Amino acid sequence: VWLQAALNGARAEGVRAGDVLSSCLPTYQSAAWVENVFRARVTGAPCAMDPRFSASEFWERCRFYGATMTFTLGAMHIFLWQAPERPDDADNPVRVASAIPMPAVLEEPFKKRFGIETVLGGYGQSEAMSLFSRGAGRAWKPNCLGLPQPGVELTLLDDEDREVGPGETGELCVRP
């Protein structure tokens, strides 16, 4: 499941020759493994790992590693956004930033301020990994989760475990 999620993410996010993955996530968090360690294993891209997240050091660490792809969770990217602006904010090698969840109103200003080509989102959970991904190279509606990933069965069920149609209320059920 984790290797499939790493492959799906690499494909959706457009990992290419010369990319350097960067992680500041704790290694008890599954995203550190799927988005960075296992993705590096399945693509051959180098992966730089910092022992902690620091809003004041994040961009300097990206420059140090030559990181072209980053992944932040929760409030990490909000802390980056709220940090005082600096003249060198956009002077970094990051090409793709996965920021989950990134408020739709901040996506374009974040890209502009930090000189990032693509900000991606998605939805997943530790026990089933990446379920939806907003891959690179496409315009997405604000707050869209993306498309279901290969190798994952998704269905929306009602209280009696019957499939529901579009616009109906249900529970998202997953099977890798």
C-alpha positions as a printed NumPy array, in Angstrom:
array([[  0.   ,   0.   ,   0.   ],
       [  2.756,   2.483,   0.935],
       [  4.84 ,   1.777,  -2.175],
       [  1.752,   2.084,  -4.389],
       [  0.963,   5.428,  -2.738],
       [  4.569,   6.564,  -3.308],
       [  4.333,   5.606,  -7.005],
       [  0.926,   7.274,  -7.382],
       [  2.203,  10.468,  -5.782],
       [  5.371,  10.549,  -7.855],
       [  3.292,  10.181, -11.021],
       [  0.646,  12.74 , -10.007],
       [  3.129,  15.324,  -8.764],
       [  5.449,  14.975, -11.728],
       [  8.727,  13.848, -10.154],
       [ 11.396,  14.223, -12.816],
       [ 15.138,  13.827, -13.262],
       [ 17.057,  16.246, -11.088],
       [ 14.352,  16.632,  -8.456],
       [ 15.345,  16.615,  -4.792],
       [ 12.672,  15.738,  -2.241],
       [ 12.696,  17.526,   1.099],
       [ 11.025,  16.451,   4.323],
       [ 10.687,  18.099,   7.688],
       [  7.919,  15.76 ,   8.832],
       [  8.418,  13.519,  11.87 ],
       [  9.123,   9.934,  10.831],
       [  6.273,   8.598,  12.967],
       [  3.99 ,  10.328,  10.444],
       [  3.181,   8.113,   7.451],
       [  3.408,  11.045,   5.016],
       [  7.138,  11.346,   5.777],
       [  7.574,   7.843,   4.393],
       [  5.11 ,   7.903,   1.489],
       [  5.855,  11.434,   0.257],
       [  9.605,  11.296,   0.762],
       [ 11.433,   8.11 ,   1.799],
       [  9.506,   5.566,  -0.298],
       [  9.028,   8.059,  -3.122],
       [ 12.801,   8.49 ,  -3.237],
       [ 13.186,   4.697,  -3.334],
       [ 10.764,   4.206,  -6.237],
       [ 11.999,   7.17 ,  -8.31 ],
       [ 15.706,   7.315,  -7.47 ],
       [ 15.374,  10.979,  -6.446],
       [ 17.476,  12.069,  -3.47 ],
       [ 15.587,  12.805,  -0.266],
       [ 16.779,  15.334,   2.312],
       [ 15.395,  14.87 ,   5.819],
       [ 15.444,  17.486,   8.54 ],
       [ 14.743,  16.414,  12.118],
       [ 12.064,  19.072,  12.64 ],
       [ 10.026,  21.828,  11.019],
       [ 11.16 ,  25.412,  11.52 ],
       [  9.331,  28.261,   9.801],
       [ 12.357,  30.521,  10.241],
       [ 14.768,  27.986,   8.685],
       [ 12.542,  26.219,   6.126],
       [ 13.548,  28.123,   2.976],
       [ 17.225,  28.196,   3.936],
       [ 17.115,  24.396,   4.323],
       [ 15.448,  24.082,   0.892],
       [ 18.267,  26.18 ,  -0.583],
       [ 20.906,  24.121,   1.246],
       [ 19.551,  20.835,  -0.137],
       [ 18.583,  22.187,  -3.558],
       [ 15.081,  20.87 ,  -2.789],
       [ 12.691,  21.071,  -5.713],
       [  9.762,  19.293,  -4.022],
       [  8.453,  19.797,  -0.481],
       [  5.558,  18.495,   1.576],
       [  3.956,  20.307,   4.496],
       [  1.025,  19.287,   6.658],
       [ -1.482,  21.12 ,   8.793],
       [ -0.355,  24.592,   9.795],
       [  3.26 ,  24.325,   8.548],
       [  2.642,  26.261,   5.32 ],
       [  0.431,  28.738,   7.201],
       [  3.386,  29.452,   9.515],
       [  5.545,  30.004,   6.423],
       [  2.935,  32.373,   5.013],
       [  2.628,  34.288,   8.301],
       [  6.384,  34.739,   8.707],
       [  7.647,  38.259,   7.981],
       [  8.23 ,  38.785,   4.268],
       [ 11.841,  38.783,   3.117],
       [ 13.343,  40.024,  -0.13 ],
       [ 14.655,  36.504,  -0.886],
       [ 11.355,  34.645,  -0.281],
       [ 11.128,  33.602,  -3.948],
       [ 14.85 ,  32.834,  -4.22 ],
       [ 14.607,  29.09 ,  -3.635],
       [ 14.722,  25.983,  -5.847],
       [ 11.267,  24.632,  -4.886],
       [  9.204,  23.822,  -7.975],
       [  6.371,  21.797,  -6.393],
       [  4.995,  22.228,  -2.887],
       [  2.421,  19.811,  -1.577],
       [  0.626,  21.716,   1.162],
       [ -2.21 ,  19.85 ,   2.814],
       [ -4.589,  21.499,   3.44 ],
       [ -3.873,  24.808,   1.7  ],
       [ -6.729,  27.315,   1.931],
       [ -7.855,  28.135,  -1.614],
       [ -7.5  ,  31.892,  -1.026],
       [ -3.787,  31.468,  -0.182],
       [ -2.749,  29.171,  -3.017],
       [ -1.956,  31.792,  -5.676],
       [ -0.459,  34.379,  -3.265],
       [  1.701,  31.62 ,  -1.705],
       [  2.982,  30.562,  -5.134],
       [  3.771,  34.147,  -6.088],
       [  5.5  ,  35.1  ,  -2.824],
       [  7.673,  31.998,  -2.694],
       [  8.262,  31.618,  -6.45 ],
       [  6.689,  28.165,  -6.639],
       [  5.378,  26.825,  -9.936],
       [  2.841,  24.379,  -8.471],
       [  1.082,  23.992,  -5.125],
       [ -0.695,  20.661,  -4.795],
       [ -3.258,  19.276,  -2.427],
       [ -4.991,  16.012,  -1.826],
       [ -6.582,  13.843,   0.795],
       [ -5.414,  10.715,   2.544],
       [ -5.22 ,   8.895,   5.832],
       [ -2.475,   6.915,   7.516],
       [ -4.186,   3.553,   7.238],
       [ -5.   ,   3.879,   3.526],
       [ -2.406,   6.429,   2.33 ],
       [ -3.129,   8.806,  -0.528],
       [ -6.745,   8.522,  -1.632],
       [ -7.102,  11.593,  -3.839],
       [ -4.436,  13.718,  -5.454],
       [ -4.428,  17.048,  -7.239],
       [ -1.723,  16.284,  -9.721],
       [  0.461,  18.794, -11.517],
       [ -0.286,  20.233, -14.941],
       [ -3.979,  20.877, -14.455],
       [ -6.181,  23.668, -13.083],
       [ -8.281,  22.56 , -10.097],
       [-11.385,  24.063,  -8.55 ],
       [-10.755,  25.631,  -5.129],
       [-10.768,  23.084,  -2.298],
       [-10.966,  20.145,  -4.725],
       [ -9.469,  16.935,  -3.337],
       [ -8.384,  15.726,  -6.758],
       [ -8.877,  12.378,  -8.445],
       [ -8.955,   8.923,  -6.856],
       [ -5.561,   7.248,  -6.988],
       [ -4.891,   3.943,  -8.784],
       [ -5.057,   0.886,  -6.562],
       [ -7.64 ,   2.382,  -4.198],
       [-11.332,   1.447,  -4.181],
       [-13.58 ,   4.305,  -3.058],
       [-17.321,   4.331,  -2.621],
       [-19.882,   6.443,  -0.82 ],
       [-22.312,   4.39 ,   1.305],
       [-25.447,   5.223,   3.278],
       [-26.249,   3.995,   6.813],
       [-27.33 ,   0.593,   5.393],
       [-24.084,   0.199,   3.4  ],
       [-25.789,   0.889,   0.073],
       [-24.032,   2.996,  -2.521],
       [-25.357,   6.551,  -2.826],
       [-25.398,   8.771,  -5.887],
       [-23.963,  12.229,  -6.603],
       [-25.24 ,  14.909,  -4.214],
       [-26.432,  12.368,  -1.643],
       [-25.069,  12.129,   1.895],
       [-22.924,   9.15 ,   2.701],
       [-19.766,   7.818,   4.291],
       [-16.582,   7.547,   2.243],
       [-15.452,   3.927,   2.395],
       [-11.958,   2.912,   1.282],
       [-10.156,  -0.288,   0.405],
       [ -6.556,  -0.244,  -0.845]])
